[in-house]
Short mmCIF file of C-alpha atoms in Angstrom, two decimals:
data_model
loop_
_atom_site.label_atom_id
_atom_site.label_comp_id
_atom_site.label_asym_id
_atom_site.label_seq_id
_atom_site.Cartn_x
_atom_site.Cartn_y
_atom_site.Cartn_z
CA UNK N 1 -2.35 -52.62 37.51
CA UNK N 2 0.76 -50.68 38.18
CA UNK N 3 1.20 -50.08 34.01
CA UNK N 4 -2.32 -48.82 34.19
CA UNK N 5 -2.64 -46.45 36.79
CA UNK N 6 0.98 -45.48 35.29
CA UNK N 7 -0.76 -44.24 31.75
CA UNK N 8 -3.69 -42.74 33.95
CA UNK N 9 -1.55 -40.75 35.77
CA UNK N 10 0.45 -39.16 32.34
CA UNK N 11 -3.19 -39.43 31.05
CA UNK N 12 -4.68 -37.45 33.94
CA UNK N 13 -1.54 -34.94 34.07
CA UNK N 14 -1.65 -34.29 30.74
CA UNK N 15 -5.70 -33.52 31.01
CA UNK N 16 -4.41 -31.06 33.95
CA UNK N 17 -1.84 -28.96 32.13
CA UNK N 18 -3.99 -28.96 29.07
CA UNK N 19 -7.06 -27.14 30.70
CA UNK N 20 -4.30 -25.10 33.09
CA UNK N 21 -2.73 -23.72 30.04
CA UNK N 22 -6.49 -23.40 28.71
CA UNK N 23 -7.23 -21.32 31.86
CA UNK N 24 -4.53 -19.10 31.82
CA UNK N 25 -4.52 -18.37 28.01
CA UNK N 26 -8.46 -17.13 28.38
CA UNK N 27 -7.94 -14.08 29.71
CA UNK N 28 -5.29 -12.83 27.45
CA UNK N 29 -7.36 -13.94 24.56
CA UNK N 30 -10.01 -12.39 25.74
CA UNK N 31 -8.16 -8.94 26.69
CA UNK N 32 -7.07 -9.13 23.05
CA UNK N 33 -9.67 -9.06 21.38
CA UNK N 34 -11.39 -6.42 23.94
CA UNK N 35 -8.35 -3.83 22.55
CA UNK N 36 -9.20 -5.13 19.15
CA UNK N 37 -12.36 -4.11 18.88
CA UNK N 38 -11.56 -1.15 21.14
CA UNK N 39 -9.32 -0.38 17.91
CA UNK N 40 -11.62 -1.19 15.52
CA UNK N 41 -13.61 2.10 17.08
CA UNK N 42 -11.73 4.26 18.02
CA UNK N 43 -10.27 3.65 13.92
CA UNK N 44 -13.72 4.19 12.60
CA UNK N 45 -14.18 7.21 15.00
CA UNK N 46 -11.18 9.03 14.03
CA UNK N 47 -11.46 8.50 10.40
CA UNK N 48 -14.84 9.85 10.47
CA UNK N 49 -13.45 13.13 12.36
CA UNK N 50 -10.72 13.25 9.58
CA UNK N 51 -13.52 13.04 6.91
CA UNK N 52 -15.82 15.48 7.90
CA UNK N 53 -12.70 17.98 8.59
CA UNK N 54 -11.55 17.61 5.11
CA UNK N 55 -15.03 17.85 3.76
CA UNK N 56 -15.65 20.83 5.83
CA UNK N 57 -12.45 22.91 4.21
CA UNK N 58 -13.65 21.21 0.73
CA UNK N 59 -10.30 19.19 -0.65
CA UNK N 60 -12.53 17.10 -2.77
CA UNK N 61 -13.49 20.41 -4.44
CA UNK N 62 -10.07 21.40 -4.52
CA UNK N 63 -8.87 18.61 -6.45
CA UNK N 64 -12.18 18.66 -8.87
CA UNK N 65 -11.11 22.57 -9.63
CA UNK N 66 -7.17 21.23 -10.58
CA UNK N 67 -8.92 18.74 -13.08
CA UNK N 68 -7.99 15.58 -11.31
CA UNK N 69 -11.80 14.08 -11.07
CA UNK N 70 -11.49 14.02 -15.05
CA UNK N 71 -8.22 11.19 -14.53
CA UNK N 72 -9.98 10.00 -12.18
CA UNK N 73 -13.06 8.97 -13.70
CA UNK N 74 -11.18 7.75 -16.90
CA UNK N 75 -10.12 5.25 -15.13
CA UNK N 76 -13.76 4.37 -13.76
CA UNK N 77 -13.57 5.31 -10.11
CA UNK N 78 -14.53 8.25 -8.17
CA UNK N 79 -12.86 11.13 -6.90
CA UNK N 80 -13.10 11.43 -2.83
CA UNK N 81 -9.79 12.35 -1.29
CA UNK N 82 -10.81 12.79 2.03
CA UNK N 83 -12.56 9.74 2.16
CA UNK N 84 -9.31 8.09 0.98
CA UNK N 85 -7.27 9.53 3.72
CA UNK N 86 -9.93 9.01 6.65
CA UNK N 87 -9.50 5.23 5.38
CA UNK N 88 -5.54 5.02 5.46
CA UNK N 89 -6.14 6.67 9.15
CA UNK N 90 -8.63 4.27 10.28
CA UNK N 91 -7.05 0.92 8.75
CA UNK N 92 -3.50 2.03 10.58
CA UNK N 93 -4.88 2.77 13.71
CA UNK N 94 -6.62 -0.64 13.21
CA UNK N 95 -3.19 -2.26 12.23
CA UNK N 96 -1.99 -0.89 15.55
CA UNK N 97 -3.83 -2.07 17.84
CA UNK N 98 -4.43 -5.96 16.30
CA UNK N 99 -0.48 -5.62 16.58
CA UNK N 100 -0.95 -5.28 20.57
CA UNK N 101 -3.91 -7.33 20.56
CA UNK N 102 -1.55 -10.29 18.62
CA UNK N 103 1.50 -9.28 21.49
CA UNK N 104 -0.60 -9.96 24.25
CA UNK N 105 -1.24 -13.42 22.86
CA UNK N 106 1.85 -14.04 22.14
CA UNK N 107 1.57 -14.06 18.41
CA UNK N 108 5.34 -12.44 17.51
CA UNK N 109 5.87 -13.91 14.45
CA UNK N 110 2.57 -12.78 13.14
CA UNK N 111 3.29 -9.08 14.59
CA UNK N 112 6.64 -9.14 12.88
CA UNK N 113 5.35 -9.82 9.93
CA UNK N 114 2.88 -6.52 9.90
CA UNK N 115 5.04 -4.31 11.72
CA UNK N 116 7.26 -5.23 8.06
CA UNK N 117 4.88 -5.65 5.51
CA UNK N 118 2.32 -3.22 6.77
CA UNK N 119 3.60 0.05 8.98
CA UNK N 120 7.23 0.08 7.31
CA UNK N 121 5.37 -0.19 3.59
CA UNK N 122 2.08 1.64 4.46
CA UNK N 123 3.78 5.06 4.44
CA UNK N 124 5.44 4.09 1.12
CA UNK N 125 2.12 3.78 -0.44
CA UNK N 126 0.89 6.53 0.85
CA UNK N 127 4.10 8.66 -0.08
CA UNK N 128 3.72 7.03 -3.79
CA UNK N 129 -0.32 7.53 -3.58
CA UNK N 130 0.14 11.69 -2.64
CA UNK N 131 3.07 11.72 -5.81
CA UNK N 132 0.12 10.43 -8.17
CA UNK N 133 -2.31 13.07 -6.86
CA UNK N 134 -0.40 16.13 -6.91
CA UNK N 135 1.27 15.19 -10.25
CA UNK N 136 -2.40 15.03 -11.80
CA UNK N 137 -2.50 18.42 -10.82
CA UNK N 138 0.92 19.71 -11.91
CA UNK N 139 0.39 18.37 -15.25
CA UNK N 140 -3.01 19.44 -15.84
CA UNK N 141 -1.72 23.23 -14.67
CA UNK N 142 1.53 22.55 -17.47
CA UNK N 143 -0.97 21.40 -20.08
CA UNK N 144 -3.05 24.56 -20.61
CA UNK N 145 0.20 26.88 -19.77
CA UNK N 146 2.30 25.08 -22.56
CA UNK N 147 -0.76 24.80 -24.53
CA UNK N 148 -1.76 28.73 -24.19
CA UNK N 149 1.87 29.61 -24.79
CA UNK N 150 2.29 27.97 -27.83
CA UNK N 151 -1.08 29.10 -29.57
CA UNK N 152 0.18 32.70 -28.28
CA UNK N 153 3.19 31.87 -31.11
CA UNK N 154 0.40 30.38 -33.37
CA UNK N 155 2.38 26.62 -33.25
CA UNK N 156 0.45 24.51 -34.98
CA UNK N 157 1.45 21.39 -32.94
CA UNK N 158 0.46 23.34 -29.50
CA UNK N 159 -2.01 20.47 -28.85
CA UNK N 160 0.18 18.12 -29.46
CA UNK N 161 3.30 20.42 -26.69
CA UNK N 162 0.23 19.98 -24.59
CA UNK N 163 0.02 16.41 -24.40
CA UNK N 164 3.47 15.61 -24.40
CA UNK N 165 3.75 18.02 -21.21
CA UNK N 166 0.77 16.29 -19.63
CA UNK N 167 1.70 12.53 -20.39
CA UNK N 168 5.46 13.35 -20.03
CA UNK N 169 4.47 14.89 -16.10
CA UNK N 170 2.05 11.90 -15.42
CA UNK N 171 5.09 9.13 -16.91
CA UNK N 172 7.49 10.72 -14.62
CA UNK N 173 5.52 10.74 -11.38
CA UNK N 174 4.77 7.43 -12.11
CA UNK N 175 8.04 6.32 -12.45
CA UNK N 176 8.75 7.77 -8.91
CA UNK N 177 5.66 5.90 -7.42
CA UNK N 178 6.93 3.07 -8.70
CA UNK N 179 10.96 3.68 -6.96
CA UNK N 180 8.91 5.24 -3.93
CA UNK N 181 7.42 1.25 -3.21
CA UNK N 182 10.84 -0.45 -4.07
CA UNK N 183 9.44 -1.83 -7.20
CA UNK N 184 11.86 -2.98 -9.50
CA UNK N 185 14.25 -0.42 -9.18
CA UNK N 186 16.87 -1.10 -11.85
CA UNK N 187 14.80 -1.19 -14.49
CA UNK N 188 13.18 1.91 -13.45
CA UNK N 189 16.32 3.59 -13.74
CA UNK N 190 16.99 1.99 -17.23
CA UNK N 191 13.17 3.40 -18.13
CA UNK N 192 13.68 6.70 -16.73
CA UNK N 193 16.59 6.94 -18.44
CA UNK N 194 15.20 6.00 -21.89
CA UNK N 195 12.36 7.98 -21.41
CA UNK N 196 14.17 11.39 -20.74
CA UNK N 197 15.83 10.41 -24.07
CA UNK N 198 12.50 9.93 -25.93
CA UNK N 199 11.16 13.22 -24.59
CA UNK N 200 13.77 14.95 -25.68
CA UNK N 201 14.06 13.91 -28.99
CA UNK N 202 9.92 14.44 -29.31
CA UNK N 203 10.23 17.86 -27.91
CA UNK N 204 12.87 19.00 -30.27
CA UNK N 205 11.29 17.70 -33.12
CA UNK N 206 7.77 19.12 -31.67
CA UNK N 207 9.84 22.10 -31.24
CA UNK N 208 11.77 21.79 -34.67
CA UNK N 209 8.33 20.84 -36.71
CA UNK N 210 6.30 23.45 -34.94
CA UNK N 211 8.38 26.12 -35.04
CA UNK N 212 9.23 26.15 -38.54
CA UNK N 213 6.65 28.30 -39.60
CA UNK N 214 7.15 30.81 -36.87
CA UNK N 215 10.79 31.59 -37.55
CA UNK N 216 9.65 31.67 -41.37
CA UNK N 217 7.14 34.41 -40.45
CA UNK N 218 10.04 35.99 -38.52
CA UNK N 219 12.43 36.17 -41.62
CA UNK N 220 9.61 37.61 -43.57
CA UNK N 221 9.26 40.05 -41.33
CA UNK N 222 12.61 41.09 -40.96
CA UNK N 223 12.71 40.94 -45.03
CA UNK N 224 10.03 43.43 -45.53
CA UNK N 225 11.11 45.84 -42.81
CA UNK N 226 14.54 45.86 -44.32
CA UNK N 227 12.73 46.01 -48.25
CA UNK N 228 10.84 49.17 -46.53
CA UNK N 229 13.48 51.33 -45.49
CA UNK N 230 15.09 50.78 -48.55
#
């Protein structure tokens, strides 16, 4: 009886702490997922705010006018920057406050891992996103000045200045992107390296090829001048 009532009592004990711990764990799970969802809203609320400001001062329109909603929908999606940023907004404030929700349960390892992976690379991505955006622009802006300049000379390969400019811009901010989120950095220096190489040899023989004929019309220009005065 005594080796009985012994495993009762661990039995019973155990049965005790068990719904103890069970008790006292409630309320912190429950007070988590209360600020969760408290998150969640106040996320969706704020993004929506962002949104509608944006809309209101028209940056999707701004972007359409720089020619980025062409790039855009090459690559099948569809242009809405403000919508993109309300998002980043409400899925960080969101990332926030799961982190306190996970704290108050006592979840560290879990918060440790998206205070790393999430808020220290989240601003990376954004960073690397923004590079992307206003590159589109930049190059699109280059295209048609390097593409009216050299049809002002009458080049003959001014389309082809044009796209090098363009795709040349767009490689380059890529290439940054790509360093801005830690990606393989080495060999993004060995590419960027190679690729200012490349450019430069296409450009001067763009350059070389292109301007051929203008410097010819320049000499014959010169030549008759000088053949008039005599």
């Amino acid at each position: 009886m005594s080796l009985i009532q012994t495993w009762g009592d661990v039995f019973s004990t155990s049965l005790i702490n068990l719904w103890q711990g069970f008790i006292g764990f409630v309320p912190n799970l429950l007070g988590a997922i209360i600020l969760f969802i408290i998150g969640w809203v106040v996320g969706s609320v704020v993004a929506k705010a962002i949104t509608h400001l944006l809309d209101m001062v028209k940056l999707n329109k701004l972007f359409e006018s720089a020619g980025v909603e062409g790039f855009v929908a090459r690559a099948g999606l569809k242009l809405n920057v403000s919508g993109f940023i309300g998002a980043i907004v409400k899925w960080f404030l969101i990332v926030v406050f799961l982190m306190a929700s996970l704290e108050i349960i006592g979840l560290t390892q879990v918060n440790d891992f998206l205070r790393e992976a999430v808020l220290y690379y989240l601003p990376k991505v954004i960073i690397a996103a923004f590079v992307l955006i206003i590159a589109t622009v930049i190059a699109d802006a280059m295209k048609k000045l390097v593409l009216a300049s050299a049809k002002a000379a009458n080049v003959k390969s001014a389309n082809m200045l044009g796209s090098i400019t363009l795709y040349a811009i767009w490689i380059f901010a890529f290439i940054i992107a790509l360093a801005e989120l830690g990606i393989a950095s080495a060999f993004m220096q060995i590419l960027f390296t190679g690729f200012i190489a490349a450019l430069a040899i296409a450009l001067g023989l763009a350059f070389g090829i292109g301007g051929k004929d203008v410097a010819a019309k320049i000499l014959t220009k010169i030549s008759n001048d000088v053949s008039s005065k005599e």
